[in-house]
């Protein structure tokens, strides 16, 4: 994997993008078999759903990854010591990356394209609900790899069983990194069970705080988009905080969601993944910060305000991977950040944080060149 040239990687990814469009009906048929086993009212239905338009978007995202500069071989530090040794710190792949994810068959494409571009092999462990979709996708990827003379085991799909998850999490010496992508229960299980290194992602308890100096029109747009663009995704709004001086404006702020979203006064700290929204009136800015500190999962948080000092304080005090001012939390996404695609949204502080893309799929090693030096 590490010896494949970047030109070859890009050629493979462009071929995959083309074949994704050409194989659209086969992929949709496989996805339809999965959808038939899930009720439409299930919030995960939209995550599971593939459409012709979504497959076109996936193909475009794959081409975008191919067009990005290689993250490998980048010298991040270089120095010559007094003894003549020349040191370089250079970006390299992790090696083998395992990803465990629920529903969302598009993740199969995203993970492969980012891992392949960054020189990593990947092991995919999808859920039972997306079994047919994932088999079709990985089968297509393997065909493309074989056509280009590359070992098809650069990607592998594990059975959708609990036993397979356990094997992956305990594959020390074989798997260099595991990334769970799903709900809180999945992430906690992986974190508590794994013997291989883990990067936590995803569970999003997301807040928008409408400040006393907030603009109503901006607030209406940002709140509605954060909540309703796609309710099942991790960057969707879960709790709206409103300054008590602006409580009279609450009906106007909620107007775009009336009849579509159930408003709940209480039950904080819940990631709804549904058409539900918790609402709380807070006394002041400090109360909003305390609420977020108590209930946030560290994913995405937003303030609506026209006061620059208040905005600065919010972005300084809120401890989350992505902190917004007057913009939808729906932008927390690798593609939207110009990263091509993403493996997931890291909510931890050690290592990658926020959308993880090519750069985050690399580690580094030190290269030391000498001319016979020995240590006294």
Short mmCIF file of C-alpha atoms in Angstrom, two decimals, residues 10-289:
data_model
loop_
_atom_site.label_atom_id
_atom_site.label_comp_id
_atom_site.label_asym_id
_atom_site.label_seq_id
_atom_site.Cartn_x
_atom_site.Cartn_y
_atom_site.Cartn_z
CA UNK A 10 -5.91 8.87 -8.04
CA UNK A 11 -6.44 6.74 -11.14
CA UNK A 12 -8.14 4.06 -9.03
CA UNK A 13 -10.36 6.58 -7.25
CA UNK A 14 -11.45 8.21 -10.50
CA UNK A 15 -12.28 4.75 -11.88
CA UNK A 16 -14.33 4.01 -8.76
CA UNK A 17 -16.24 7.27 -9.19
CA UNK A 18 -17.06 6.38 -12.79
CA UNK A 19 -18.05 2.80 -11.93
CA UNK A 20 -20.26 4.03 -9.08
CA UNK A 21 -22.38 5.95 -11.58
CA UNK A 22 -22.34 3.09 -14.09
CA UNK A 23 -23.36 0.58 -11.41
CA UNK A 24 -26.09 2.79 -9.98
CA UNK A 25 -28.96 0.33 -10.53
CA UNK A 26 -27.09 -2.57 -8.95
CA UNK A 27 -26.31 -0.47 -5.88
CA UNK A 28 -29.87 0.83 -5.61
CA UNK A 29 -31.28 -2.71 -5.86
CA UNK A 30 -29.06 -3.87 -3.02
CA UNK A 31 -30.04 -0.84 -0.96
CA UNK A 32 -33.73 -1.49 -1.66
CA UNK A 33 -33.34 -4.96 -0.13
CA UNK A 34 -32.05 -3.33 3.07
CA UNK A 35 -34.72 -0.61 3.10
CA UNK A 36 -37.45 -3.25 2.80
CA UNK A 37 -36.45 -4.53 6.25
CA UNK A 38 -36.78 -1.11 7.94
CA UNK A 39 -39.91 0.93 8.63
CA UNK A 40 -40.02 4.33 6.95
CA UNK A 41 -40.78 5.97 10.28
CA UNK A 42 -37.45 4.85 11.71
CA UNK A 43 -35.12 7.88 12.03
CA UNK A 44 -32.30 5.70 10.63
CA UNK A 45 -34.22 5.13 7.38
CA UNK A 46 -32.86 8.33 5.87
CA UNK A 47 -29.32 7.37 6.88
CA UNK A 48 -29.72 4.01 5.18
CA UNK A 49 -31.30 5.39 2.01
CA UNK A 50 -29.31 5.59 -1.23
CA UNK A 51 -30.75 7.44 -4.22
CA UNK A 52 -29.45 8.14 -7.69
CA UNK A 53 -28.68 11.71 -6.62
CA UNK A 54 -26.83 10.55 -3.51
CA UNK A 55 -24.75 8.11 -5.56
CA UNK A 56 -23.87 10.95 -7.94
CA UNK A 57 -22.76 12.99 -4.91
CA UNK A 58 -20.70 10.05 -3.65
CA UNK A 59 -19.00 9.78 -7.03
CA UNK A 60 -18.20 13.50 -7.00
CA UNK A 61 -16.81 13.25 -3.47
CA UNK A 62 -14.58 10.35 -4.57
CA UNK A 63 -13.25 12.49 -7.42
CA UNK A 64 -12.64 15.35 -4.98
CA UNK A 65 -10.53 13.05 -2.79
CA UNK A 66 -8.53 12.03 -5.86
CA UNK A 67 -7.91 15.71 -6.66
CA UNK A 68 -6.56 16.54 -3.21
CA UNK A 69 -2.80 16.67 -2.56
CA UNK A 70 -1.30 13.51 -1.10
CA UNK A 71 -1.03 13.63 2.71
CA UNK A 72 1.99 11.30 2.63
CA UNK A 73 5.69 12.14 2.70
CA UNK A 74 5.14 15.63 4.08
CA UNK A 75 8.09 16.83 6.15
CA UNK A 76 6.65 18.57 9.20
CA UNK A 77 9.97 19.12 10.98
CA UNK A 78 13.58 19.06 9.81
CA UNK A 79 16.82 19.96 11.53
CA UNK A 80 20.53 19.17 11.50
CA UNK A 81 22.09 18.53 14.89
CA UNK A 82 25.51 19.75 16.00
CA UNK A 83 26.84 16.21 15.53
CA UNK A 84 25.83 16.24 11.86
CA UNK A 85 22.74 14.01 12.13
CA UNK A 86 19.92 15.15 9.86
CA UNK A 87 16.42 14.60 11.30
CA UNK A 88 13.10 14.73 9.46
CA UNK A 89 9.58 14.09 10.77
CA UNK A 90 7.54 12.69 7.85
CA UNK A 91 3.84 11.83 7.50
CA UNK A 92 3.08 8.12 6.91
CA UNK A 93 -0.04 5.91 6.94
CA UNK A 94 -1.30 4.26 10.13
CA UNK A 95 -1.40 0.92 8.31
CA UNK A 96 -4.69 -0.95 8.85
CA UNK A 97 -7.72 1.06 9.95
CA UNK A 98 -10.90 -0.60 11.19
CA UNK A 99 -14.17 1.34 11.05
CA UNK A 100 -17.39 0.23 12.78
CA UNK A 101 -20.53 2.04 11.67
CA UNK A 102 -24.32 1.89 11.72
CA UNK A 103 -26.65 2.11 8.69
CA UNK A 104 -25.15 4.79 6.33
CA UNK A 105 -23.72 2.71 3.44
CA UNK A 106 -22.17 5.89 2.01
CA UNK A 107 -19.59 5.53 4.79
CA UNK A 108 -18.19 2.49 2.94
CA UNK A 109 -17.23 4.73 0.01
CA UNK A 110 -15.91 7.55 2.23
CA UNK A 111 -13.75 5.30 4.38
CA UNK A 112 -12.23 3.46 1.44
CA UNK A 113 -11.44 6.59 -0.59
CA UNK A 114 -9.77 8.38 2.34
CA UNK A 115 -7.89 5.30 3.55
CA UNK A 116 -6.71 4.36 0.05
CA UNK A 117 -5.58 7.90 -0.77
CA UNK A 118 -3.64 8.04 2.52
CA UNK A 119 -1.96 4.65 1.99
CA UNK A 120 -4.02 2.69 4.55
CA UNK A 121 -5.80 -0.63 4.19
CA UNK A 122 -9.26 -0.62 5.75
CA UNK A 123 -11.50 -3.16 7.44
CA UNK A 124 -15.19 -2.24 7.38
CA UNK A 125 -17.71 -3.49 9.93
CA UNK A 126 -21.16 -2.29 8.95
CA UNK A 127 -24.49 -3.00 10.60
CA UNK A 128 -26.98 -5.74 9.76
CA UNK A 129 -29.39 -3.08 8.50
CA UNK A 130 -27.04 -2.15 5.62
CA UNK A 131 -25.65 -5.61 4.91
CA UNK A 132 -26.75 -5.89 1.27
CA UNK A 133 -25.72 -2.33 0.44
CA UNK A 134 -22.26 -2.74 1.95
CA UNK A 135 -21.65 -6.06 0.22
CA UNK A 136 -22.50 -4.50 -3.14
CA UNK A 137 -20.32 -1.45 -2.50
CA UNK A 138 -17.28 -3.38 -1.28
CA UNK A 139 -17.70 -5.87 -4.12
CA UNK A 140 -17.58 -2.99 -6.60
CA UNK A 141 -14.48 -1.51 -4.92
CA UNK A 142 -12.71 -4.87 -5.06
CA UNK A 143 -13.49 -5.17 -8.78
CA UNK A 144 -11.95 -1.76 -9.45
CA UNK A 145 -8.85 -2.59 -7.40
CA UNK A 146 -8.36 -5.87 -9.27
CA UNK A 147 -8.77 -4.15 -12.63
CA UNK A 148 -5.87 -1.87 -11.68
CA UNK A 149 -3.65 -4.71 -10.48
CA UNK A 150 -3.98 -3.84 -6.80
CA UNK A 151 -4.61 -6.43 -4.09
CA UNK A 152 -8.38 -6.38 -3.46
CA UNK A 153 -7.73 -7.05 0.22
CA UNK A 154 -6.81 -3.39 0.54
CA UNK A 155 -10.45 -3.26 1.68
CA UNK A 156 -12.40 -5.96 3.49
CA UNK A 157 -15.96 -6.16 4.80
CA UNK A 158 -16.48 -8.14 7.99
CA UNK A 159 -19.68 -10.09 8.67
CA UNK A 160 -22.37 -7.97 10.31
CA UNK A 161 -22.23 -9.91 13.59
CA UNK A 162 -21.34 -9.01 17.17
CA UNK A 163 -18.64 -11.68 17.08
CA UNK A 164 -16.93 -9.91 14.16
CA UNK A 165 -16.95 -6.66 16.14
CA UNK A 166 -15.25 -8.39 19.05
CA UNK A 167 -12.58 -9.89 16.79
CA UNK A 168 -11.84 -6.49 15.25
CA UNK A 169 -11.58 -4.71 18.60
CA UNK A 170 -9.12 -7.31 19.87
CA UNK A 171 -6.97 -7.63 16.73
CA UNK A 172 -3.80 -6.32 18.35
CA UNK A 173 -0.83 -6.62 16.03
CA UNK A 174 -3.10 -6.59 12.98
CA UNK A 175 -5.24 -3.45 13.30
CA UNK A 176 -3.46 -0.17 14.00
CA UNK A 177 -6.50 2.00 14.70
CA UNK A 178 -10.25 1.55 15.16
CA UNK A 179 -12.83 4.28 14.58
CA UNK A 180 -16.46 3.81 15.69
CA UNK A 181 -19.03 5.86 13.81
CA UNK A 182 -22.54 5.76 15.21
CA UNK A 183 -24.64 6.41 18.28
CA UNK A 184 -23.58 6.86 21.88
CA UNK A 185 -24.06 3.19 22.80
CA UNK A 186 -21.85 1.96 19.96
CA UNK A 187 -19.09 4.45 20.73
CA UNK A 188 -19.10 3.66 24.45
CA UNK A 189 -19.03 -0.09 23.73
CA UNK A 190 -16.04 0.28 21.42
CA UNK A 191 -14.18 2.55 23.84
CA UNK A 192 -14.78 0.22 26.79
CA UNK A 193 -14.05 -3.03 24.92
CA UNK A 194 -11.23 -2.35 22.47
CA UNK A 195 -7.66 -3.49 22.97
CA UNK A 196 -6.57 -1.68 19.79
CA UNK A 197 -6.22 2.14 19.74
CA UNK A 198 -9.54 4.00 19.27
CA UNK A 199 -10.52 7.46 18.08
CA UNK A 200 -13.98 8.37 19.37
CA UNK A 201 -16.38 10.03 16.96
CA UNK A 202 -19.81 11.17 16.45
CA UNK A 203 -22.40 11.17 19.19
CA UNK A 204 -23.70 14.70 18.86
CA UNK A 205 -25.78 16.50 21.50
CA UNK A 206 -25.87 19.82 19.66
CA UNK A 207 -27.01 23.22 20.95
CA UNK A 208 -27.87 26.60 19.44
CA UNK A 209 -27.98 29.55 21.85
CA UNK A 210 -30.06 32.55 20.75
CA UNK A 211 -28.46 35.47 22.57
CA UNK A 212 -30.15 38.68 23.73
CA UNK A 213 -28.41 40.41 20.79
CA UNK A 214 -29.43 37.77 18.25
CA UNK A 215 -30.96 38.63 14.86
CA UNK A 216 -34.39 36.98 14.41
CA UNK A 217 -34.08 36.30 10.68
CA UNK A 218 -30.63 34.77 11.06
CA UNK A 219 -31.88 32.81 14.04
CA UNK A 220 -34.90 31.39 12.17
CA UNK A 221 -32.74 30.27 9.26
CA UNK A 222 -29.89 28.80 11.31
CA UNK A 223 -32.11 27.02 13.83
CA UNK A 224 -34.39 25.49 11.19
CA UNK A 225 -31.50 24.34 9.02
CA UNK A 226 -29.53 22.96 11.96
CA UNK A 227 -32.57 20.91 13.01
CA UNK A 228 -34.39 19.90 9.84
CA UNK A 229 -31.80 19.57 7.07
CA UNK A 230 -31.34 15.92 8.08
CA UNK A 231 -32.60 15.06 11.55
CA UNK A 232 -30.78 11.70 11.76
CA UNK A 233 -27.21 13.01 11.41
CA UNK A 234 -24.83 13.76 14.27
CA UNK A 235 -24.61 17.52 13.55
CA UNK A 236 -28.40 18.02 13.80
CA UNK A 237 -29.67 20.41 16.48
CA UNK A 238 -30.97 18.79 19.68
CA UNK A 239 -31.49 21.69 22.11
CA UNK A 240 -32.32 25.37 21.59
CA UNK A 241 -31.32 27.83 24.32
CA UNK A 242 -32.96 31.27 24.33
CA UNK A 243 -32.00 34.29 26.46
CA UNK A 244 -34.91 35.26 28.76
CA UNK A 245 -35.00 38.78 27.29
CA UNK A 246 -35.85 37.23 23.90
CA UNK A 247 -38.45 34.69 25.07
CA UNK A 248 -41.14 36.78 23.35
CA UNK A 249 -39.41 36.03 20.03
CA UNK A 250 -39.57 32.26 20.53
CA UNK A 251 -42.72 31.77 18.40
CA UNK A 252 -41.06 33.57 15.50
CA UNK A 253 -37.86 31.54 15.85
CA UNK A 254 -39.83 28.28 15.83
CA UNK A 255 -42.21 29.29 13.03
CA UNK A 256 -40.34 27.46 10.19
CA UNK A 257 -40.56 24.21 12.19
CA UNK A 258 -44.19 24.44 13.32
CA UNK A 259 -46.11 21.29 12.48
CA UNK A 260 -42.90 19.45 11.61
CA UNK A 261 -40.98 19.29 14.88
CA UNK A 262 -42.15 18.32 18.36
CA UNK A 263 -40.95 20.88 20.92
CA UNK A 264 -39.94 19.53 24.35
CA UNK A 265 -39.36 21.67 27.43
CA UNK A 266 -36.95 19.47 29.33
CA UNK A 267 -35.16 16.15 28.68
CA UNK A 268 -31.80 17.77 28.05
CA UNK A 269 -28.69 15.90 26.96
CA UNK A 270 -30.55 13.71 24.44
CA UNK A 271 -29.38 13.15 20.86
CA UNK A 272 -32.81 12.91 19.25
CA UNK A 273 -31.99 11.82 15.66
CA UNK A 274 -35.66 12.61 15.07
CA UNK A 275 -38.08 15.52 14.59
CA UNK A 276 -37.83 16.52 18.24
CA UNK A 277 -36.20 19.59 19.79
CA UNK A 278 -35.56 20.40 23.45
CA UNK A 279 -36.01 24.07 24.39
CA UNK A 280 -34.78 25.95 27.42
CA UNK A 281 -35.04 29.61 28.44
CA UNK A 282 -31.84 30.72 30.20
CA UNK A 283 -31.26 33.75 32.42
CA UNK A 284 -28.12 35.00 30.69
CA UNK A 285 -25.01 34.12 28.69
CA UNK A 286 -23.32 32.43 31.65
CA UNK A 287 -26.35 30.18 32.18
CA UNK A 288 -26.20 29.14 28.52
CA UNK A 289 -22.51 28.28 28.89
#
